mmCIF file of C-alpha atoms in Angstrom:
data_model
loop_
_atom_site.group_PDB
_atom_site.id
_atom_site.type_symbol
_atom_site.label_atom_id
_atom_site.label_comp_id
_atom_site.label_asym_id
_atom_site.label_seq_id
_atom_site.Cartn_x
_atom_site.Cartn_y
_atom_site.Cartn_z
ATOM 1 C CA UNK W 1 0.000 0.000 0.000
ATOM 2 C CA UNK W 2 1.217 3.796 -0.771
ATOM 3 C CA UNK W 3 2.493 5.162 2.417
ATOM 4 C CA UNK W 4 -0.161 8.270 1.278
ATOM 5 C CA UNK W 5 -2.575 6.279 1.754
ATOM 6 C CA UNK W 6 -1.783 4.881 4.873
ATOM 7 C CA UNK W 7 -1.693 7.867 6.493
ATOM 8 C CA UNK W 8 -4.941 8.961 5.450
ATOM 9 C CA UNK W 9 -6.111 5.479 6.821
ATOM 10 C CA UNK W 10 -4.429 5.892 9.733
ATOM 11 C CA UNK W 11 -5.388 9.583 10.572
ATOM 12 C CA UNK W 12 -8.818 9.342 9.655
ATOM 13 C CA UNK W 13 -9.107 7.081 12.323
ATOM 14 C CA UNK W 14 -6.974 8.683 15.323
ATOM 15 C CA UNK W 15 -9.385 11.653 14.290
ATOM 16 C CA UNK W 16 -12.619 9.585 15.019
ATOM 17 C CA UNK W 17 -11.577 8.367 17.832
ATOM 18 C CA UNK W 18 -10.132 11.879 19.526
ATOM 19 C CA UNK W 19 -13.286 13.695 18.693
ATOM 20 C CA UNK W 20 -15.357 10.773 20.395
ATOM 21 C CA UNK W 21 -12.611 10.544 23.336
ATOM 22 C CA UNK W 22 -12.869 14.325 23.623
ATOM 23 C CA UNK W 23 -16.709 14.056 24.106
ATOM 24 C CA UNK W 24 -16.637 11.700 26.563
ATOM 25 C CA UNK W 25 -14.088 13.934 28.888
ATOM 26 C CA UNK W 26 -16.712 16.870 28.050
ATOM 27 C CA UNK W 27 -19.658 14.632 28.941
ATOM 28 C CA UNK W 28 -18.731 13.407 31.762
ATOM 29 C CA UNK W 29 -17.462 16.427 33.325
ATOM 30 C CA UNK W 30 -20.723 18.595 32.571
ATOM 31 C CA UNK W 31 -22.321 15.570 34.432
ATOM 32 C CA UNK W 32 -19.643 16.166 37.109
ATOM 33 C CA UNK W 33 -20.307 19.809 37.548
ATOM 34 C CA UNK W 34 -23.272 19.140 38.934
ATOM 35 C CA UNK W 35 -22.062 17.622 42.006
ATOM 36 C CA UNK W 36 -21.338 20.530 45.312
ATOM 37 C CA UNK W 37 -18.530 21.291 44.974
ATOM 38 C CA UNK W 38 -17.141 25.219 45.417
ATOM 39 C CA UNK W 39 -15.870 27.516 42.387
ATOM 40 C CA UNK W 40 -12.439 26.395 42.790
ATOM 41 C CA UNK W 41 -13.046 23.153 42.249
ATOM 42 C CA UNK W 42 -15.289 23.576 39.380
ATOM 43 C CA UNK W 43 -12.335 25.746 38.131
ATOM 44 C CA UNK W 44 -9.971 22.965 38.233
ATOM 45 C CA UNK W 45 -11.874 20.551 36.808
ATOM 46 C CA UNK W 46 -12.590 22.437 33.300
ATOM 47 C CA UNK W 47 -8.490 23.432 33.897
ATOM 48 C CA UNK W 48 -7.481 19.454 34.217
ATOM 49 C CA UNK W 49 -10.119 18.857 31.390
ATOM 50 C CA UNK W 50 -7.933 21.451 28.789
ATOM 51 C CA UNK W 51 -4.921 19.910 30.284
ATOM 52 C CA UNK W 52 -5.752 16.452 29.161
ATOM 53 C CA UNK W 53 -5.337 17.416 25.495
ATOM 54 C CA UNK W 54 -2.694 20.078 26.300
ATOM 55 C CA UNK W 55 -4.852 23.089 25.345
ATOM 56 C CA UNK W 56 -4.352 25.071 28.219
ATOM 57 C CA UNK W 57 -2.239 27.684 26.346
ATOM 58 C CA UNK W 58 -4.490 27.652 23.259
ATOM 59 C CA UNK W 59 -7.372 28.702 25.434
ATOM 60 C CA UNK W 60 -5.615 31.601 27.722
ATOM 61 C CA UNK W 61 -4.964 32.899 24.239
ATOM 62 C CA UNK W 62 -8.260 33.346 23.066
ATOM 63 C CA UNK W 63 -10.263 34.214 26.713
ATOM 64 C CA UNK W 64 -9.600 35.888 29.977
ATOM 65 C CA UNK W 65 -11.575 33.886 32.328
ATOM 66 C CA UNK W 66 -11.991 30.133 32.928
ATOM 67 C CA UNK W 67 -15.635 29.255 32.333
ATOM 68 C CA UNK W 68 -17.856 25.494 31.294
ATOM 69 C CA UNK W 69 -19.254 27.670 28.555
ATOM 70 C CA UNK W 70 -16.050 29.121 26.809
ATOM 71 C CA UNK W 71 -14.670 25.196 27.779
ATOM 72 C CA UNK W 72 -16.847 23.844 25.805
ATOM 73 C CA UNK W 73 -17.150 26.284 23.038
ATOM 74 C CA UNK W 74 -13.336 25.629 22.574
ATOM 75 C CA UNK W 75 -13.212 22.351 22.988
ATOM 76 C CA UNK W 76 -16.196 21.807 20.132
ATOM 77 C CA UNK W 77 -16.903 23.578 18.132
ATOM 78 C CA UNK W 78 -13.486 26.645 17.652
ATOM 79 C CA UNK W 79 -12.021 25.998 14.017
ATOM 80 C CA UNK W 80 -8.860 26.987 15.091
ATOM 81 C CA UNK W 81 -8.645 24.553 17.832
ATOM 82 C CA UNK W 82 -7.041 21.369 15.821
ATOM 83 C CA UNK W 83 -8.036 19.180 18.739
ATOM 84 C CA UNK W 84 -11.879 20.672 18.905
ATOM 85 C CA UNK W 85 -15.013 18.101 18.046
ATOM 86 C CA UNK W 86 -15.473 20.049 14.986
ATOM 87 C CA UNK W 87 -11.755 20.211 13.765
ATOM 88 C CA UNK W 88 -11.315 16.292 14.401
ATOM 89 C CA UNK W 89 -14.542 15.517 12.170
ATOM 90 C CA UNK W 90 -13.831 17.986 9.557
ATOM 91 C CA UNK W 91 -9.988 16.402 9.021
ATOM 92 C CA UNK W 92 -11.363 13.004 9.758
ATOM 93 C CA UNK W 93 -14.017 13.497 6.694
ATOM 94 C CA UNK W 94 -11.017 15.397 4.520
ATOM 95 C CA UNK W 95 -8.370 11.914 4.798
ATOM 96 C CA UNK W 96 -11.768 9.927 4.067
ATOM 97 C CA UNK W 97 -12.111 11.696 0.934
ATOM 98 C CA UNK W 98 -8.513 11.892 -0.219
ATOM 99 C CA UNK W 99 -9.015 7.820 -0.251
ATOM 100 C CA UNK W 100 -12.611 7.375 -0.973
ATOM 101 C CA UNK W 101 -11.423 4.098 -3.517
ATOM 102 C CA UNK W 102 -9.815 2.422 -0.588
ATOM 103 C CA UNK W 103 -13.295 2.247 1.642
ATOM 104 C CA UNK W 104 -16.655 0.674 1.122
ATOM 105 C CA UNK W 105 -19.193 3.608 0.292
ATOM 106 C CA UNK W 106 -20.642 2.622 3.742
ATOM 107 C CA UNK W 107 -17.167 3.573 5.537
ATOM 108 C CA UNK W 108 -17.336 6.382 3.968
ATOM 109 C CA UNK W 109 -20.845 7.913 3.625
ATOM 110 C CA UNK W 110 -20.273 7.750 7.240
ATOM 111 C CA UNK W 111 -17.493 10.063 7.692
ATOM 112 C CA UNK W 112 -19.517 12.384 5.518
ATOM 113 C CA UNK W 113 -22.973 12.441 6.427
ATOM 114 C CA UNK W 114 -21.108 12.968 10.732
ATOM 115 C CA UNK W 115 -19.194 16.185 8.871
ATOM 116 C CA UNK W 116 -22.468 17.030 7.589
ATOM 117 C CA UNK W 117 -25.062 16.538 9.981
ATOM 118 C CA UNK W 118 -22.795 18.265 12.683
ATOM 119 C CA UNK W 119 -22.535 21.431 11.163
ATOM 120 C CA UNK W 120 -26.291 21.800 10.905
ATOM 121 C CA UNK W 121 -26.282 20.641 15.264
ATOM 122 C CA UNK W 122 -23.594 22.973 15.855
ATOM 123 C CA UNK W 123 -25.365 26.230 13.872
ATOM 124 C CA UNK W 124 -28.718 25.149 16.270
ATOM 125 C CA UNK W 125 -28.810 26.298 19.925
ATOM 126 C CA UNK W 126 -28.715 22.310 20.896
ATOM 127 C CA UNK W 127 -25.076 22.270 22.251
ATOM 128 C CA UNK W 128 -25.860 25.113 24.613
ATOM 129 C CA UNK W 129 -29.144 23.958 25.935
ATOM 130 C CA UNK W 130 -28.097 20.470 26.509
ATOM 131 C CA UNK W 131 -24.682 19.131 25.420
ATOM 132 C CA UNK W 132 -24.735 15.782 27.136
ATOM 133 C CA UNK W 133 -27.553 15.036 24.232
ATOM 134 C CA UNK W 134 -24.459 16.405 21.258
ATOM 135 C CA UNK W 135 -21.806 14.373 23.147
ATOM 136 C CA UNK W 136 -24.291 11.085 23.108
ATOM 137 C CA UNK W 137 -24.146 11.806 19.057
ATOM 138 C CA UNK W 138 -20.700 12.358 18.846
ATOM 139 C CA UNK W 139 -20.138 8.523 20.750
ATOM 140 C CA UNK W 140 -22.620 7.238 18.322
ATOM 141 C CA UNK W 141 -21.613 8.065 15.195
ATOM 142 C CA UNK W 142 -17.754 7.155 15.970
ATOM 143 C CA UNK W 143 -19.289 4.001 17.398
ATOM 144 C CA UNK W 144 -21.444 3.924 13.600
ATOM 145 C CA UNK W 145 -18.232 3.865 12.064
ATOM 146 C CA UNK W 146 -16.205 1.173 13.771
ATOM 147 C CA UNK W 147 -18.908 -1.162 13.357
ATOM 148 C CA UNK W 148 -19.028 0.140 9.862
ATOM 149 C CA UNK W 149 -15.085 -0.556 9.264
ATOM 150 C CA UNK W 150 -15.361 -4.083 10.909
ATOM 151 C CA UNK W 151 -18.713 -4.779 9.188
ATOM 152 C CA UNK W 152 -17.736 -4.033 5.261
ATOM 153 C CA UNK W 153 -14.229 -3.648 4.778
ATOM 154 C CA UNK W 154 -11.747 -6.356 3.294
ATOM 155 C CA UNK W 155 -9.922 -7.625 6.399
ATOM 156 C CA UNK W 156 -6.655 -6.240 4.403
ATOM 157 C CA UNK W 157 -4.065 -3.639 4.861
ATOM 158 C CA UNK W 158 -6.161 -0.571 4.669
ATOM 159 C CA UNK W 159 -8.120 -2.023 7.483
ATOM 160 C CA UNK W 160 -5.380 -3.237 9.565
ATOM 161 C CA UNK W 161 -4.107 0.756 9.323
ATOM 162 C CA UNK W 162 -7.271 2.209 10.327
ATOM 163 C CA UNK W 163 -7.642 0.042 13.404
ATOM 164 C CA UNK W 164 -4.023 0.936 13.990
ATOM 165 C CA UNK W 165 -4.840 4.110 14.342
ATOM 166 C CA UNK W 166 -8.113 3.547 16.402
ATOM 167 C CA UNK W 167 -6.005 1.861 18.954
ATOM 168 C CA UNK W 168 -2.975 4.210 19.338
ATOM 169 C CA UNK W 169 -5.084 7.213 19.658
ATOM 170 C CA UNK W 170 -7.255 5.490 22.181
ATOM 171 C CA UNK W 171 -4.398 4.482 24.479
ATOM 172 C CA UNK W 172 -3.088 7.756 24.523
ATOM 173 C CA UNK W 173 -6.592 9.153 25.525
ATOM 174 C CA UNK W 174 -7.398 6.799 28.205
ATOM 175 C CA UNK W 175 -3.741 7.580 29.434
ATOM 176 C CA UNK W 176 -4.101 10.949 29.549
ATOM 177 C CA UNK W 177 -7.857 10.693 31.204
ATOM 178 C CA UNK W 178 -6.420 8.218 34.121
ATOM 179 C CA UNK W 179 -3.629 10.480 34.959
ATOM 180 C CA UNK W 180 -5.081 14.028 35.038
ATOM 181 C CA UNK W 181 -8.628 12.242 37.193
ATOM 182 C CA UNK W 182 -6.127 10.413 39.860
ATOM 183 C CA UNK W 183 -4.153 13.479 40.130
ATOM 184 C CA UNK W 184 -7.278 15.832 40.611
ATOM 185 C CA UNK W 185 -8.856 13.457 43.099
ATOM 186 C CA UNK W 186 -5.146 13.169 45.159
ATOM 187 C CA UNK W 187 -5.269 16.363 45.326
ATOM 188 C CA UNK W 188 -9.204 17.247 46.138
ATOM 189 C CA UNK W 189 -8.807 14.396 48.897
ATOM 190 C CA UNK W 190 -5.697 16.080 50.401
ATOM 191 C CA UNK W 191 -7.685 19.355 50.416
ATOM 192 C CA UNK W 192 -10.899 18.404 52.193
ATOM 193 C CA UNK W 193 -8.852 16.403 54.639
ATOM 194 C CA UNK W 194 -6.870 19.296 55.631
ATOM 195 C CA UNK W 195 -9.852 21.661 56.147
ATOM 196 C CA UNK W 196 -11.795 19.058 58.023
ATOM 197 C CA UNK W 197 -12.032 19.166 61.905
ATOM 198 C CA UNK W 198 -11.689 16.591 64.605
ATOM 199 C CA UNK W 199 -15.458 17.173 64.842
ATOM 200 C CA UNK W 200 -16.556 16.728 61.957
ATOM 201 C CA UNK W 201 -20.217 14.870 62.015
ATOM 202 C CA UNK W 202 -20.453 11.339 60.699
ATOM 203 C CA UNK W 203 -23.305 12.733 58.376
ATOM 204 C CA UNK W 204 -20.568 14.872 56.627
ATOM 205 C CA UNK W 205 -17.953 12.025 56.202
ATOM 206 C CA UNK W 206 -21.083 10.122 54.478
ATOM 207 C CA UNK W 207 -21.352 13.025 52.315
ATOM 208 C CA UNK W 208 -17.960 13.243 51.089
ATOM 209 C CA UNK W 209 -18.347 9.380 50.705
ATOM 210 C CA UNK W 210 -21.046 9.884 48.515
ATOM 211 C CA UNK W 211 -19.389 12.883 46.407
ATOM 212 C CA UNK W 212 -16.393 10.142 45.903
ATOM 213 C CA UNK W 213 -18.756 7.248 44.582
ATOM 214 C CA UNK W 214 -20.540 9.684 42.151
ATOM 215 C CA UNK W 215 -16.480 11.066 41.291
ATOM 216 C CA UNK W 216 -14.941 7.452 40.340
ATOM 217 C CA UNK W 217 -18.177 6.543 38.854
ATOM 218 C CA UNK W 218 -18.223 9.644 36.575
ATOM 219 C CA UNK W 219 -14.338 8.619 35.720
ATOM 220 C CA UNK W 220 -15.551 5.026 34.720
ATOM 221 C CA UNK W 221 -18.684 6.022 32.838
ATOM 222 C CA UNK W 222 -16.374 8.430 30.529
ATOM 223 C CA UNK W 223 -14.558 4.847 29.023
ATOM 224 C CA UNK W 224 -17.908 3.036 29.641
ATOM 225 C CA UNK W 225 -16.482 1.176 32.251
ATOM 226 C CA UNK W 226 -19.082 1.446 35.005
ATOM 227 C CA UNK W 227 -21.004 -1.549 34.476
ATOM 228 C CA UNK W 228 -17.756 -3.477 33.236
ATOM 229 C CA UNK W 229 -16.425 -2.410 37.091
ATOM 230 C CA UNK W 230 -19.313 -3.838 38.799
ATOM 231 C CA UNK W 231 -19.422 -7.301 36.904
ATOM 232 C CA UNK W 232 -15.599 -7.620 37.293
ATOM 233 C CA UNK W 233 -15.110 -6.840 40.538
ATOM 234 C CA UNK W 234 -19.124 -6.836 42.489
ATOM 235 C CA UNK W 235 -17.835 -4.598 45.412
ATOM 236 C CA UNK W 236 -17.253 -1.155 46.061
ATOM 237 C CA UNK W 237 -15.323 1.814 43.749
ATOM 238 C CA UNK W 238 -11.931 2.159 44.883
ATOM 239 C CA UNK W 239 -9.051 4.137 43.085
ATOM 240 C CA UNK W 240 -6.835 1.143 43.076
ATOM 241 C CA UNK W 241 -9.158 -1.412 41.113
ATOM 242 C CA UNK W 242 -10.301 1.765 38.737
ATOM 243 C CA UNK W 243 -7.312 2.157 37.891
ATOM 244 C CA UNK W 244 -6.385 -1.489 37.418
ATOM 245 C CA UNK W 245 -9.789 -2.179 35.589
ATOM 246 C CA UNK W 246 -8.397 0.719 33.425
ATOM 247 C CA UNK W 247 -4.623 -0.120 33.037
ATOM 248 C CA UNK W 248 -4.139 -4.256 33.392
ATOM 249 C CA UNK W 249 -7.445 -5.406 32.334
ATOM 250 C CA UNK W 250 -6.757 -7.171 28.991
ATOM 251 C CA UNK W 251 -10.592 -7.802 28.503
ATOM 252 C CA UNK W 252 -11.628 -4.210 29.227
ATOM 253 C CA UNK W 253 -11.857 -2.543 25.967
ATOM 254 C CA UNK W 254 -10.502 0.982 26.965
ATOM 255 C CA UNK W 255 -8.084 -0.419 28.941
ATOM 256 C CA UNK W 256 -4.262 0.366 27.887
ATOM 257 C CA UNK W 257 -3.716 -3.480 27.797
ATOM 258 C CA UNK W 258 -6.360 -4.307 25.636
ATOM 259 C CA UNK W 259 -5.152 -1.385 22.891
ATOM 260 C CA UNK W 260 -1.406 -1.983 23.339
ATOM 261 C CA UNK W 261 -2.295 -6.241 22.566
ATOM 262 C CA UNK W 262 -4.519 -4.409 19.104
ATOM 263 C CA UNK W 263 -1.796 -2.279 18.368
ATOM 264 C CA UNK W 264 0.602 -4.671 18.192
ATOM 265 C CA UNK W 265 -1.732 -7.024 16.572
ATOM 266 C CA UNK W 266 -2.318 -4.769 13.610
ATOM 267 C CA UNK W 267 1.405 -3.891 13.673
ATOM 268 C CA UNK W 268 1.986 -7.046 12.649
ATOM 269 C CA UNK W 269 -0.495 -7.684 9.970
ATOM 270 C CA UNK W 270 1.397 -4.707 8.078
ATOM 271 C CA UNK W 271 4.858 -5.831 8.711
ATOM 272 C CA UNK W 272 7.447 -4.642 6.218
ATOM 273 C CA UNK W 273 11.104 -4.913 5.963
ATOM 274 C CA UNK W 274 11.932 -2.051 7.989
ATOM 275 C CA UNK W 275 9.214 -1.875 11.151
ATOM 276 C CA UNK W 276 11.108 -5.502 13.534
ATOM 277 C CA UNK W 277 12.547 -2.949 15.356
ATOM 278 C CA UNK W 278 8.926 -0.809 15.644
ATOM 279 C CA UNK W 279 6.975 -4.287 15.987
ATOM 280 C CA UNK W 280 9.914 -5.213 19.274
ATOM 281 C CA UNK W 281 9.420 -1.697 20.707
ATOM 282 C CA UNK W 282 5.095 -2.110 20.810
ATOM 283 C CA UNK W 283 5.738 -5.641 22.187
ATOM 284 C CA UNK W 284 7.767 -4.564 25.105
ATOM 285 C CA UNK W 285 5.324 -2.003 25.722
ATOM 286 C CA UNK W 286 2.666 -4.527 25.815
ATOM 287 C CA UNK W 287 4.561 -6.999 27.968
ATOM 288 C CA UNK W 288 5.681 -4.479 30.381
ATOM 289 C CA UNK W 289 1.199 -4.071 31.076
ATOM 290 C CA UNK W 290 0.848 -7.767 30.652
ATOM 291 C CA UNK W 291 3.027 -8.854 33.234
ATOM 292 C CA UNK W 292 2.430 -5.599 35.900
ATOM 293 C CA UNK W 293 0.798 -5.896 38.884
ATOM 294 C CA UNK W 294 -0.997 -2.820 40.046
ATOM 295 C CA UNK W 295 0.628 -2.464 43.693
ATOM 296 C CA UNK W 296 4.256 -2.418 41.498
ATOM 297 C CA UNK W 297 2.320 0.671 39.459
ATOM 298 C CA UNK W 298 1.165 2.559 42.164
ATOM 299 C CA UNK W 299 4.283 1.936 44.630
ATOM 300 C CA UNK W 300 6.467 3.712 41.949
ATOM 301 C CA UNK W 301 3.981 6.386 41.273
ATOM 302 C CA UNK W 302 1.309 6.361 38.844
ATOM 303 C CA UNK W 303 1.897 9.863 37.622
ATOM 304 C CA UNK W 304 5.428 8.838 36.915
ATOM 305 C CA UNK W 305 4.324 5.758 35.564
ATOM 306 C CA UNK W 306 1.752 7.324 33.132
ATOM 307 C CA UNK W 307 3.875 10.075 31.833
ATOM 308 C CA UNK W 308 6.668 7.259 31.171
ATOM 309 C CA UNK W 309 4.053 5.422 28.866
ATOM 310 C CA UNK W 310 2.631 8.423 27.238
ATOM 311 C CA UNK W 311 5.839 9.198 25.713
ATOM 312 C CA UNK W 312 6.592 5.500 24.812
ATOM 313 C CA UNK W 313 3.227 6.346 22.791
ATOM 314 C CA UNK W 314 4.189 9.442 21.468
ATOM 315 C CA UNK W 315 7.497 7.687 19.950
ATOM 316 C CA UNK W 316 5.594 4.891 18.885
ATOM 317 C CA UNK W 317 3.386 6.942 16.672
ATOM 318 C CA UNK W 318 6.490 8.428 15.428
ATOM 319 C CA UNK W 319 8.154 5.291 14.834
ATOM 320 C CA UNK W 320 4.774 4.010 12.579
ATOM 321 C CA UNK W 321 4.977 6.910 10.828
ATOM 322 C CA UNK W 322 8.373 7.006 10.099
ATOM 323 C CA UNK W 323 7.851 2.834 8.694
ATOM 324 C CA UNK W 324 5.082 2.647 7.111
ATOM 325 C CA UNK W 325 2.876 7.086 6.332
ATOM 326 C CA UNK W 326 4.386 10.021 5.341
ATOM 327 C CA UNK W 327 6.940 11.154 7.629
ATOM 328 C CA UNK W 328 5.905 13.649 10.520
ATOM 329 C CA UNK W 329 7.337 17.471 9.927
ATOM 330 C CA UNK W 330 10.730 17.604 12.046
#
């Protein structure tokens, strides 16, 4: 296959999947929001939720104040935001079209009719009067055209690239969403303990208990892992089993197990004479998940840890790129 037309394979997908990823961190932190919790807090959590995609800077440039509103505005629907909902769709429907010969007309009358149909939703006063309802249709339609892809398409190397890319981007997202959620709930916890008193009524501590089911819930609904929690492990939410469920769990789909084992999977149905070294990176990063043990992760620091595999990611990507698409601007 022309390496052109890999890449458009390839980015088509990571696009899908980003705009859907970036809908569920919206979703579920609109859903959050609602929860009492004081202005700072709110603050934060719309700060971690532009820090997950690292456009924190992007979004000081354009406005003064941190609000959900201007969040979300950015974060959807801004042109000029390349990670926006709008942005991913619009580039995801452009690499569709630059290879329209190498998809089923299903795969890609998809991609269209989602550019389409969102930029009659997003010129409607929908988003603002209920976004959870635009973020449901985002999920959808990147679901639609998965099950499209696995439904239609010749199990050959344009497939293998767009699942490649699926699976990378989707690593890196649930990465990114694990890390920035432990780290705001660390430090949330380490707040309210220091403010509370030696008095403090056992009504209030059932409170707070209550604020942290809804919180961990909220974290495992935004990688539909809520109901996958409960059947795996029947007991209560605890930070150590979410993020286990969300890290070593080779049969939870989000999980960074379960993409790693795809990537490499797909890796190798594309092998070429110059990606061993590529395919022997992704399997080390695979075996290093397979064979972890959670208490090992969290002992050394799961900040550490995450930030250690998001750049083994980011040099992955580069490494496919550099073997098999066009070669990624120096």
């Amino acid at each position: 296959m022309l390496s052109r037309t890999a890449d458009h394979l390839f980015w088509m997908a990571r696009y899908t999947e980003r705009a859907e990823n970036t809908a569920r961190m919206l979703d579920v932190h609109v859903q959050t929001a609602l929860l009492p919790q004081s202005t700072d807090d709110a603050e934060q959590g719309w700060r971690a939720v532009l820090g997950i995609s690292e456009l924190l800077y992007g979004y000081n440039q354009k406005y003064d104040q941190l609000t959900q509103r201007d969040v979300i505005d950015f974060m959807v629907r801004d042109p000029n935001n390349p990670s926006s909902i709008a942005s991913c769709l619009r580039q995801a429907r452009e690499n569709a079209r630059a290879v329209r010969g190498a998809l089923t007309t299903e795969a890609w009358e998809i991609q269209n009719a989602t550019w389409i149909k969102m930029q009659s939703y997003l010129q409607t006063n929908a988003l603002e009067q209920n976004p959870s309802d635009f973020f449901e249709w985002v999920k959808h339609r990147s679901h639609l055209s998965r099950g499209v892809t696995i439904g239609t398409m010749l199990k050959d190397e344009a497939f293998h690239f767009i699942r490649l890319g699926t699976f990378l981007e989707r690593a890196d997202n649930t990465a990114r969403i694990i890390d920035v959620k432990f780290h705001g709930a660390k430090e949330s916890q380490s707040q309210k303990h220091n403010g509370q008193s030696q008095s403090q009524s056992q009504s209030g501590e059932k409170g707070d208990g209550q604020i942290d089911f809804y919180y961990w819930a909220a974290i495992l609904r935004s990688v539909s892992g809520f109901e996958i929690y409960r059947k795996v492990y029947r007991d209560v939410i605890t930070p150590e089993r979410v993020a286990e469920l969300l890290i070593l769990r080779a049969d939870m789909p989000r999980s960074l197990l379960a993409c790693m084992g795809h990537v490499l999977s797909n890796l190798k149905n594309v092998h070429n004479d110059v990606s061993s070294d590529t395919e022997r990176f992704a399997g080390k990063l695979h075996a290093d998940l397979k064979f972890a043990r959670i208490e090992e992760v969290l002992d050394a620091g799961l900040h550490d840890y995450l930030t250690v595999f998001l750049e083994r990611i980011f040099e992955l990507g580069n490494r496919i790129s550099r073997d098999f698409l066009v070669p990624l601007a120096a």
